[in-house]
PDB file of C-alpha atoms in Angstrom:
ATOM      1  CA  MET W  73    -161.199  -5.062  30.517  1.00  0.00           C
ATOM      2  CA  LYS W  74    -157.527  -4.335  30.277  1.00  0.00           C
ATOM      3  CA  LYS W  75    -157.728  -5.371  26.634  1.00  0.00           C
ATOM      4  CA  VAL W  76    -160.508  -3.172  26.149  1.00  0.00           C
ATOM      5  CA  LEU W  77    -158.628  -0.214  27.716  1.00  0.00           C
ATOM      6  CA  ALA W  78    -155.845  -1.048  25.438  1.00  0.00           C
ATOM      7  CA  ILE W  79    -157.491  -1.003  22.241  1.00  0.00           C
ATOM      8  CA  VAL W  80    -158.963   2.300  22.997  1.00  0.00           C
ATOM      9  CA  VAL W  81    -155.816   3.851  23.886  1.00  0.00           C
ATOM     10  CA  VAL W  82    -154.246   2.710  20.897  1.00  0.00           C
ATOM     11  CA  SER W  83    -157.050   3.445  19.085  1.00  0.00           C
ATOM     12  CA  LEU W  84    -156.759   7.603  20.161  1.00  0.00           C
ATOM     13  CA  MET W  85    -153.444   7.413  19.411  1.00  0.00           C
ATOM     14  CA  LEU W  86    -153.859   6.608  16.114  1.00  0.00           C
ATOM     15  CA  ILE W  87    -156.185   8.986  15.562  1.00  0.00           C
ATOM     16  CA  GLY W  88    -154.098  11.534  17.135  1.00  0.00           C
ATOM     17  CA  ASN W  89    -151.224  10.537  14.549  1.00  0.00           C
ATOM     18  CA  ALA W  90    -153.043  10.975  11.670  1.00  0.00           C
ATOM     19  CA  PHE W  91    -153.898  14.223  12.165  1.00  0.00           C
ATOM     20  CA  SER W  92    -150.750  15.564  13.118  1.00  0.00           C
ATOM     21  CA  PHE W  93    -148.528  17.657  10.446  1.00  0.00           C
ATOM     22  CA  GLY W  94    -144.867  17.898  10.548  1.00  0.00           C
ATOM     23  CA  LEU W  95    -143.078  21.072   9.331  1.00  0.00           C
ATOM     24  CA  PRO W  96    -139.403  20.452   8.575  1.00  0.00           C
ATOM     25  CA  LYS W  97    -137.084  22.531   9.989  1.00  0.00           C
ATOM     26  CA  ASP W  98    -136.351  24.377   6.612  1.00  0.00           C
ATOM     27  CA  VAL W  99    -140.190  25.620   6.752  1.00  0.00           C
ATOM     28  CA  GLY W 100    -141.036  26.127  10.781  1.00  0.00           C
ATOM     29  CA  SER W 101    -139.791  25.590  13.873  1.00  0.00           C
ATOM     30  CA  GLY W 102    -140.961  25.930  18.105  1.00  0.00           C
ATOM     31  CA  ASN W 103    -144.132  24.504  17.514  1.00  0.00           C
ATOM     32  CA  SER W 104    -146.080  21.227  16.294  1.00  0.00           C
ATOM     33  CA  TYR W 105    -148.882  20.927  14.299  1.00  0.00           C
ATOM     34  CA  THR W 106    -152.499  18.989  13.516  1.00  0.00           C
ATOM     35  CA  LYS W 107    -155.028  19.216  10.688  1.00  0.00           C
ATOM     36  CA  SER W 108    -157.662  21.691  11.533  1.00  0.00           C
ATOM     37  CA  LEU W 109    -160.843  19.459  11.442  1.00  0.00           C
ATOM     38  CA  GLY W 110    -159.147  16.534   9.940  1.00  0.00           C
ATOM     39  CA  SER W 111    -162.258  14.683   8.815  1.00  0.00           C
ATOM     40  CA  GLY W 112    -162.681  15.675   5.295  1.00  0.00           C
ATOM     41  CA  PHE W 113    -158.840  16.860   5.162  1.00  0.00           C
ATOM     42  CA  LYS W 114    -158.343  16.179   1.390  1.00  0.00           C
ATOM     43  CA  LYS W 115    -155.008  15.129  -0.216  1.00  0.00           C
ATOM     44  CA  HIS W 116    -154.411  18.169  -1.767  1.00  0.00           C
ATOM     45  CA  GLY W 117    -155.315  20.534   0.902  1.00  0.00           C
ATOM     46  CA  VAL W 118    -151.875  20.761   2.835  1.00  0.00           C
ATOM     47  CA  ARG W 119    -148.491  19.305   1.153  1.00  0.00           C
ATOM     48  CA  ILE W 120    -144.527  20.369   1.628  1.00  0.00           C
ATOM     49  CA  VAL W 121    -143.288  21.558  -1.793  1.00  0.00           C
ATOM     50  CA  LYS W 122    -139.748  21.742  -3.457  1.00  0.00           C
ATOM     51  CA  LYS W 123    -137.951  24.650  -4.808  1.00  0.00           C
ATOM     52  CA  GLU W 124    -136.326  22.428  -7.099  1.00  0.00           C
ATOM     53  CA  ASP W 125    -139.685  21.358  -8.307  1.00  0.00           C
ATOM     54  CA  GLY W 126    -140.536  25.316  -8.928  1.00  0.00           C
ATOM     55  CA  PHE W 127    -142.365  26.043  -6.326  1.00  0.00           C
ATOM     56  CA  PRO W 128    -142.264  29.759  -4.282  1.00  0.00           C
ATOM     57  CA  VAL W 129    -139.954  29.136  -1.613  1.00  0.00           C
ATOM     58  CA  ARG W 130    -138.864  32.397   1.026  1.00  0.00           C
ATOM     59  CA  ALA W 131    -135.815  30.475   2.635  1.00  0.00           C
ATOM     60  CA  GLY W 132    -134.195  27.089   2.157  1.00  0.00           C
ATOM     61  CA  GLU W 133    -135.646  24.709  -0.316  1.00  0.00           C
ATOM     62  CA  LYS W 134    -139.196  24.056   0.814  1.00  0.00           C
ATOM     63  CA  SER W 135    -142.208  25.529   1.954  1.00  0.00           C
ATOM     64  CA  VAL W 136    -145.771  24.529   2.737  1.00  0.00           C
ATOM     65  CA  ARG W 137    -148.429  24.918  -0.048  1.00  0.00           C
ATOM     66  CA  PHE W 138    -152.247  25.031   0.762  1.00  0.00           C
ATOM     67  CA  GLU W 139    -155.220  24.615  -1.291  1.00  0.00           C
ATOM     68  CA  VAL W 140    -158.645  24.722  -0.756  1.00  0.00           C
ATOM     69  CA  ARG W 141    -161.780  24.148  -3.912  1.00  0.00           C
ATOM     70  CA  PHE W 142    -165.017  24.486  -3.873  1.00  0.00           C
ATOM     71  CA  GLY W 143    -166.683  22.142  -1.480  1.00  0.00           C
ATOM     72  CA  ASP W 144    -163.402  21.162   0.749  1.00  0.00           C
ATOM     73  CA  CYS W 145    -165.637  21.490   4.320  1.00  0.00           C
ATOM     74  CA  GLY W 146    -164.583  19.251   6.759  1.00  0.00           C
ATOM     75  CA  LYS W 147    -165.929  18.608   9.996  1.00  0.00           C
ATOM     76  CA  ASP W 148    -164.135  17.942  13.556  1.00  0.00           C
ATOM     77  CA  LYS W 149    -162.855  14.242  14.566  1.00  0.00           C
ATOM     78  CA  PRO W 150    -165.025  12.025  16.628  1.00  0.00           C
ATOM     79  CA  PRO W 151    -167.512  12.659  18.075  1.00  0.00           C
ATOM     80  CA  GLY W 152    -167.993  15.659  15.254  1.00  0.00           C
ATOM     81  CA  LYS W 153    -169.547  18.693  16.984  1.00  0.00           C
ATOM     82  CA  TRP W 154    -168.433  21.099  14.439  1.00  0.00           C
ATOM     83  CA  SER W 155    -169.318  20.722  10.938  1.00  0.00           C
ATOM     84  CA  ASP W 156    -167.786  23.598   7.952  1.00  0.00           C
ATOM     85  CA  CYS W 157    -170.219  22.347   5.894  1.00  0.00           C
ATOM     86  CA  LYS W 158    -173.240  23.051   7.686  1.00  0.00           C
ATOM     87  CA  LYS W 159    -171.633  26.201   8.406  1.00  0.00           C
ATOM     88  CA  ASP W 160    -171.308  27.672   5.150  1.00  0.00           C
ATOM     89  CA  ARG W 161    -167.780  27.709   5.524  1.00  0.00           C
ATOM     90  CA  GLN W 162    -164.542  25.657   4.024  1.00  0.00           C
ATOM     91  CA  ARG W 163    -160.911  25.545   4.406  1.00  0.00           C
ATOM     92  CA  HIS W 164    -157.671  23.440   4.661  1.00  0.00           C
ATOM     93  CA  GLU W 165    -155.596  24.718   8.288  1.00  0.00           C
ATOM     94  CA  LEU W 166    -152.842  23.691  10.433  1.00  0.00           C
ATOM     95  CA  SER W 167    -153.540  24.266  14.517  1.00  0.00           C
ATOM     96  CA  GLY W 168    -150.573  24.752  16.446  1.00  0.00           C
ATOM     97  CA  LYS W 169    -150.237  23.944  20.299  1.00  0.00           C
ATOM     98  CA  LYS W 170    -151.536  26.213  22.931  1.00  0.00           C
ATOM     99  CA  PHE W 171    -149.966  28.716  25.196  1.00  0.00           C
ATOM    100  CA  LYS W 172    -150.185  31.416  27.415  1.00  0.00           C
ATOM    101  CA  GLY W 173    -148.219  34.936  27.786  1.00  0.00           C
ATOM    102  CA  GLU W 174    -145.735  36.578  25.674  1.00  0.00           C
ATOM    103  CA  LYS W 175    -144.782  35.361  22.430  1.00  0.00           C
ATOM    104  CA  TRP W 176    -142.829  35.950  19.110  1.00  0.00           C
ATOM    105  CA  THR W 177    -144.380  34.380  16.107  1.00  0.00           C
ATOM    106  CA  ALA W 178    -143.133  34.687  12.024  1.00  0.00           C
ATOM    107  CA  PHE W 179    -144.712  33.345   9.177  1.00  0.00           C
ATOM    108  CA  SER W 180    -143.940  34.650   5.421  1.00  0.00           C
ATOM    109  CA  ILE W 181    -146.714  34.091   2.611  1.00  0.00           C
ATOM    110  CA  TYR W 182    -147.148  34.099  -1.167  1.00  0.00           C
ATOM    111  CA  LEU W 183    -150.023  34.678  -3.268  1.00  0.00           C
ATOM    112  CA  PRO W 184    -149.381  33.168  -6.851  1.00  0.00           C
ATOM    113  CA  LYS W 185    -150.305  36.009  -9.644  1.00  0.00           C
ATOM    114  CA  ASP W 186    -153.346  34.209 -10.454  1.00  0.00           C
ATOM    115  CA  PHE W 187    -154.808  34.206  -7.111  1.00  0.00           C
ATOM    116  CA  LYS W 188    -158.475  34.942  -7.313  1.00  0.00           C
ATOM    117  CA  SER W 189    -160.291  36.649  -4.591  1.00  0.00           C
ATOM    118  CA  VAL W 190    -163.738  35.413  -3.457  1.00  0.00           C
ATOM    119  CA  ASP W 191    -164.495  38.725  -1.705  1.00  0.00           C
ATOM    120  CA  PRO W 192    -167.169  39.029  -0.141  1.00  0.00           C
ATOM    121  CA  VAL W 193    -166.771  35.620   1.203  1.00  0.00           C
ATOM    122  CA  LYS W 194    -164.590  36.213   4.672  1.00  0.00           C
ATOM    123  CA  LEU W 195    -161.075  34.906   4.219  1.00  0.00           C
ATOM    124  CA  ALA W 196    -158.653  34.030   6.847  1.00  0.00           C
ATOM    125  CA  MET W 197    -155.275  33.272   5.972  1.00  0.00           C
ATOM    126  CA  GLY W 198    -153.660  33.208   9.698  1.00  0.00           C
ATOM    127  CA  GLN W 199    -155.082  33.414  13.499  1.00  0.00           C
ATOM    128  CA  PHE W 200    -154.395  33.553  16.805  1.00  0.00           C
ATOM    129  CA  HIS W 201    -157.596  31.960  18.599  1.00  0.00           C
ATOM    130  CA  GLN W 202    -158.349  30.541  22.019  1.00  0.00           C
ATOM    131  CA  LYS W 203    -158.715  27.101  23.214  1.00  0.00           C
ATOM    132  CA  GLY W 204    -162.592  26.783  23.577  1.00  0.00           C
ATOM    133  CA  GLY W 205    -163.304  30.316  22.747  1.00  0.00           C
ATOM    134  CA  SER W 206    -162.954  33.469  20.383  1.00  0.00           C
ATOM    135  CA  PRO W 207    -160.311  34.482  18.295  1.00  0.00           C
ATOM    136  CA  ASN W 208    -157.825  37.039  19.041  1.00  0.00           C
ATOM    137  CA  LEU W 209    -156.218  38.610  16.415  1.00  0.00           C
ATOM    138  CA  MET W 210    -157.197  36.951  12.499  1.00  0.00           C
ATOM    139  CA  PHE W 211    -155.411  37.640   9.520  1.00  0.00           C
ATOM    140  CA  GLN W 212    -157.778  38.338   6.606  1.00  0.00           C
ATOM    141  CA  PHE W 213    -157.807  39.044   2.634  1.00  0.00           C
ATOM    142  CA  ASN W 214    -160.342  40.867   0.497  1.00  0.00           C
ATOM    143  CA  ASN W 215    -159.758  43.159  -2.719  1.00  0.00           C
ATOM    144  CA  TYR W 216    -158.355  45.939  -0.441  1.00  0.00           C
ATOM    145  CA  GLY W 217    -155.674  43.541   0.779  1.00  0.00           C
ATOM    146  CA  PHE W 218    -154.255  42.071   4.283  1.00  0.00           C
ATOM    147  CA  TRP W 219    -156.078  43.156   7.495  1.00  0.00           C
ATOM    148  CA  ALA W 220    -154.809  42.452  11.012  1.00  0.00           C
ATOM    149  CA  ASP W 221    -158.399  42.326  12.535  1.00  0.00           C
ATOM    150  CA  ARG W 222    -158.311  42.304  16.398  1.00  0.00           C
ATOM    151  CA  GLN W 223    -161.635  40.516  17.953  1.00  0.00           C
ATOM    152  CA  ARG W 224    -163.207  40.133  21.034  1.00  0.00           C
ATOM    153  CA  GLY W 225    -165.933  37.785  21.684  1.00  0.00           C
ATOM    154  CA  PHE W 226    -166.300  36.705  17.994  1.00  0.00           C
ATOM    155  CA  MET W 227    -166.489  40.492  17.313  1.00  0.00           C
ATOM    156  CA  THR W 228    -163.922  42.619  15.313  1.00  0.00           C
ATOM    157  CA  ILE W 229    -163.139  45.369  17.729  1.00  0.00           C
ATOM    158  CA  GLU W 230    -160.930  46.881  15.017  1.00  0.00           C
ATOM    159  CA  GLN W 231    -159.247  46.297  11.791  1.00  0.00           C
ATOM    160  CA  LYS W 232    -155.691  47.945  10.152  1.00  0.00           C
ATOM    161  CA  LEU W 233    -154.869  47.567   6.508  1.00  0.00           C
ATOM    162  CA  ILE W 234    -151.157  46.234   6.835  1.00  0.00           C
ATOM    163  CA  LEU W 235    -150.688  45.266   2.901  1.00  0.00           C
ATOM    164  CA  PRO W 236    -152.577  46.432   0.033  1.00  0.00           C
ATOM    165  CA  TYR W 237    -154.021  44.124  -2.580  1.00  0.00           C
ATOM    166  CA  GLY W 238    -150.783  44.883  -5.161  1.00  0.00           C
ATOM    167  CA  ASP W 239    -148.241  44.442  -2.698  1.00  0.00           C
ATOM    168  CA  MET W 240    -149.715  40.973  -2.116  1.00  0.00           C
ATOM    169  CA  ILE W 241    -149.779  39.248  -5.422  1.00  0.00           C
ATOM    170  CA  GLY W 242    -146.902  37.053  -6.735  1.00  0.00           C
ATOM    171  CA  LYS W 243    -144.539  37.992  -3.965  1.00  0.00           C
ATOM    172  CA  TRP W 244    -143.604  37.158  -0.529  1.00  0.00           C
ATOM    173  CA  ASN W 245    -143.943  39.302   2.346  1.00  0.00           C
ATOM    174  CA  ASP W 246    -143.009  38.661   5.946  1.00  0.00           C
ATOM    175  CA  ILE W 247    -145.189  38.923   8.922  1.00  0.00           C
ATOM    176  CA  LEU W 248    -143.830  39.361  12.591  1.00  0.00           C
ATOM    177  CA  ILE W 249    -145.956  39.247  15.343  1.00  0.00           C
ATOM    178  CA  HIS W 250    -145.153  40.155  19.232  1.00  0.00           C
ATOM    179  CA  GLY W 251    -148.027  39.286  22.096  1.00  0.00           C
ATOM    180  CA  ASN W 252    -148.912  38.875  25.123  1.00  0.00           C
ATOM    181  CA  PHE W 253    -151.645  36.681  25.219  1.00  0.00           C
ATOM    182  CA  THR W 254    -153.502  37.755  28.713  1.00  0.00           C
ATOM    183  CA  LYS W 255    -156.798  38.944  30.116  1.00  0.00           C
ATOM    184  CA  LYS W 256    -154.550  41.456  32.353  1.00  0.00           C
ATOM    185  CA  GLU W 257    -153.610  45.448  31.383  1.00  0.00           C
ATOM    186  CA  ASP W 258    -150.501  44.379  30.277  1.00  0.00           C
ATOM    187  CA  GLY W 259    -151.458  42.447  26.893  1.00  0.00           C
ATOM    188  CA  PHE W 260    -150.273  43.582  23.858  1.00  0.00           C
ATOM    189  CA  PHE W 261    -150.030  42.981  20.136  1.00  0.00           C
ATOM    190  CA  LYS W 262    -147.204  44.428  17.697  1.00  0.00           C
ATOM    191  CA  ILE W 263    -147.019  43.809  13.812  1.00  0.00           C
ATOM    192  CA  TRP W 264    -144.205  44.443  11.742  1.00  0.00           C
ATOM    193  CA  VAL W 265    -144.386  43.589   7.886  1.00  0.00           C
ATOM    194  CA  ASN W 266    -141.639  43.528   6.044  1.00  0.00           C
ATOM    195  CA  ASN W 267    -139.429  44.725   8.872  1.00  0.00           C
ATOM    196  CA  LYS W 268    -141.864  47.909   9.224  1.00  0.00           C
ATOM    197  CA  LEU W 269    -144.154  48.158  12.280  1.00  0.00           C
ATOM    198  CA  LYS W 270    -147.513  48.557  10.802  1.00  0.00           C
ATOM    199  CA  TYR W 271    -149.858  47.455  14.040  1.00  0.00           C
ATOM    200  CA  GLU W 272    -149.821  48.403  17.567  1.00  0.00           C
ATOM    201  CA  TYR W 273    -151.807  47.930  20.065  1.00  0.00           C
ATOM    202  CA  SER W 274    -152.286  47.394  24.338  1.00  0.00           C
ATOM    203  CA  GLY W 275    -154.752  46.018  26.669  1.00  0.00           C
ATOM    204  CA  ARG W 276    -156.079  42.726  27.436  1.00  0.00           C
ATOM    205  CA  THR W 277    -155.859  40.149  24.493  1.00  0.00           C
ATOM    206  CA  THR W 278    -157.711  37.090  25.676  1.00  0.00           C
ATOM    207  CA  SER W 279    -160.559  36.299  28.392  1.00  0.00           C
ATOM    208  CA  GLY W 280    -158.171  34.219  29.752  1.00  0.00           C
ATOM    209  CA  LYS W 281    -158.166  31.537  28.211  1.00  0.00           C
ATOM    210  CA  PRO W 282    -154.862  29.705  26.459  1.00  0.00           C
ATOM    211  CA  SER W 283    -154.739  30.399  22.772  1.00  0.00           C
ATOM    212  CA  TYR W 284    -153.056  28.390  19.819  1.00  0.00           C
ATOM    213  CA  PHE W 285    -151.928  30.220  16.490  1.00  0.00           C
ATOM    214  CA  LYS W 286    -153.129  28.582  13.096  1.00  0.00           C
ATOM    215  CA  PHE W 287    -152.467  29.281   9.306  1.00  0.00           C
ATOM    216  CA  GLY W 288    -153.750  28.092   5.731  1.00  0.00           C
ATOM    217  CA  ILE W 289    -156.592  28.745   4.209  1.00  0.00           C
ATOM    218  CA  TYR W 290    -160.197  29.636   5.980  1.00  0.00           C
ATOM    219  CA  GLN W 291    -163.484  30.479   4.059  1.00  0.00           C
ATOM    220  CA  THR W 292    -166.320  31.800   5.892  1.00  0.00           C
ATOM    221  CA  TYR W 293    -170.220  32.590   4.211  1.00  0.00           C
ATOM    222  CA  VAL W 294    -169.087  31.007   1.322  1.00  0.00           C
ATOM    223  CA  SER W 295    -172.621  31.494  -0.485  1.00  0.00           C
ATOM    224  CA  ARG W 296    -171.583  35.257  -0.717  1.00  0.00           C
ATOM    225  CA  TYR W 297    -169.195  34.460  -3.531  1.00  0.00           C
ATOM    226  CA  SER W 298    -172.514  34.126  -5.918  1.00  0.00           C
ATOM    227  CA  LEU W 299    -175.352  36.347  -3.879  1.00  0.00           C
ATOM    228  CA  TYR W 300    -175.267  38.861  -6.538  1.00  0.00           C
ATOM    229  CA  GLU W 301    -174.147  37.334 -10.126  1.00  0.00           C
ATOM    230  CA  GLU W 302    -173.474  33.515 -10.759  1.00  0.00           C
ATOM    231  CA  ARG W 303    -170.020  32.781 -11.171  1.00  0.00           C
ATOM    232  CA  THR W 304    -167.265  29.158 -10.902  1.00  0.00           C
ATOM    233  CA  TYR W 305    -166.004  29.662  -7.610  1.00  0.00           C
ATOM    234  CA  PRO W 306    -162.526  29.529  -7.728  1.00  0.00           C
ATOM    235  CA  THR W 307    -159.580  27.285  -6.093  1.00  0.00           C
ATOM    236  CA  GLN W 308    -156.934  28.806  -4.074  1.00  0.00           C
ATOM    237  CA  ILE W 309    -153.431  28.092  -3.522  1.00  0.00           C
ATOM    238  CA  VAL W 310    -151.517  29.838  -0.780  1.00  0.00           C
ATOM    239  CA  TYR W 311    -147.990  29.545  -0.045  1.00  0.00           C
ATOM    240  CA  PHE W 312    -146.363  29.744   3.680  1.00  0.00           C
ATOM    241  CA  ASP W 313    -142.440  29.599   4.792  1.00  0.00           C
ATOM    242  CA  GLU W 314    -140.511  30.433   7.780  1.00  0.00           C
ATOM    243  CA  ILE W 315    -143.634  29.771  10.127  1.00  0.00           C
ATOM    244  CA  ARG W 316    -141.553  30.238  13.441  1.00  0.00           C
ATOM    245  CA  HIS W 317    -142.390  30.797  17.419  1.00  0.00           C
ATOM    246  CA  GLY W 318    -139.969  31.899  19.903  1.00  0.00           C
ATOM    247  CA  ASN W 319    -139.222  33.749  23.070  1.00  0.00           C
ATOM    248  CA  SER W 320    -137.453  36.004  20.992  1.00  0.00           C
ATOM    249  CA  ARG W 321    -137.300  37.875  18.017  1.00  0.00           C
ATOM    250  CA  GLU W 322    -134.036  37.085  16.977  1.00  0.00           C
ATOM    251  CA  LYS W 323    -135.331  33.244  17.265  1.00  0.00           C
ATOM    252  CA  VAL W 324    -137.834  33.793  14.822  1.00  0.00           C
ATOM    253  CA  VAL W 325    -136.517  35.842  12.403  1.00  0.00           C
ATOM    254  CA  LYS W 326    -132.737  34.552  11.854  1.00  0.00           C
ATOM    255  CA  ASP W 327    -133.451  33.292   8.569  1.00  0.00           C
ATOM    256  CA  LEU W 328    -134.900  36.585   7.171  1.00  0.00           C
ATOM    257  CA  TYR W 329    -132.473  39.554   8.393  1.00  0.00           C
TER     258      TYR W 329
END
């Protein structure tokens, strides 16, 4: 029996290690990440790239590159209760550790000049999500630009355009979030874009469950793309850098300003 238990424990450890993805200090700090829906996660889905190889970098020498091709749908690691393939979704994302209370989060994002929109497919490129619950705050991109989407119970409560489409293509943009993640009324969200305050909200921000940050490329209702005309589904590539979490503004933006 002891041998069986030892084998089970080791197997679980190996599975967990298989889905972990470490960010070098050059790229991120203050959190550790695992691959979302590790089963079906492709090799091209996420990788660390270097400035010396011609890839875009916000600061330092490296960034993290995400790529989603048509058919990049996965499912939960065993027992596999969730399947993107069955839910009309596809993604490559990294998910951080859960937390509660006040938190500062920063990330820089770059869309290549040849980036192709998949509108009207719903595209998220960053979100705060409750463990075992619904999203709190999503960052979505469509033909108009980059939006802050505050949610409750899987429903949008408020949307705010924080960057127009043209300002997203071929440029690095710095996003800073200060939030108090709580079900109490002293919760809040503040979002700065390129050091300018673009969104504010005060009030409850969770249902009481712990939250976690995830980022990458997440496409929902993929079948919408060819709803009105037949067209080839584009591959999307997005770069992230300076993904930092901490208890103060200075700690997360020190390499940017």
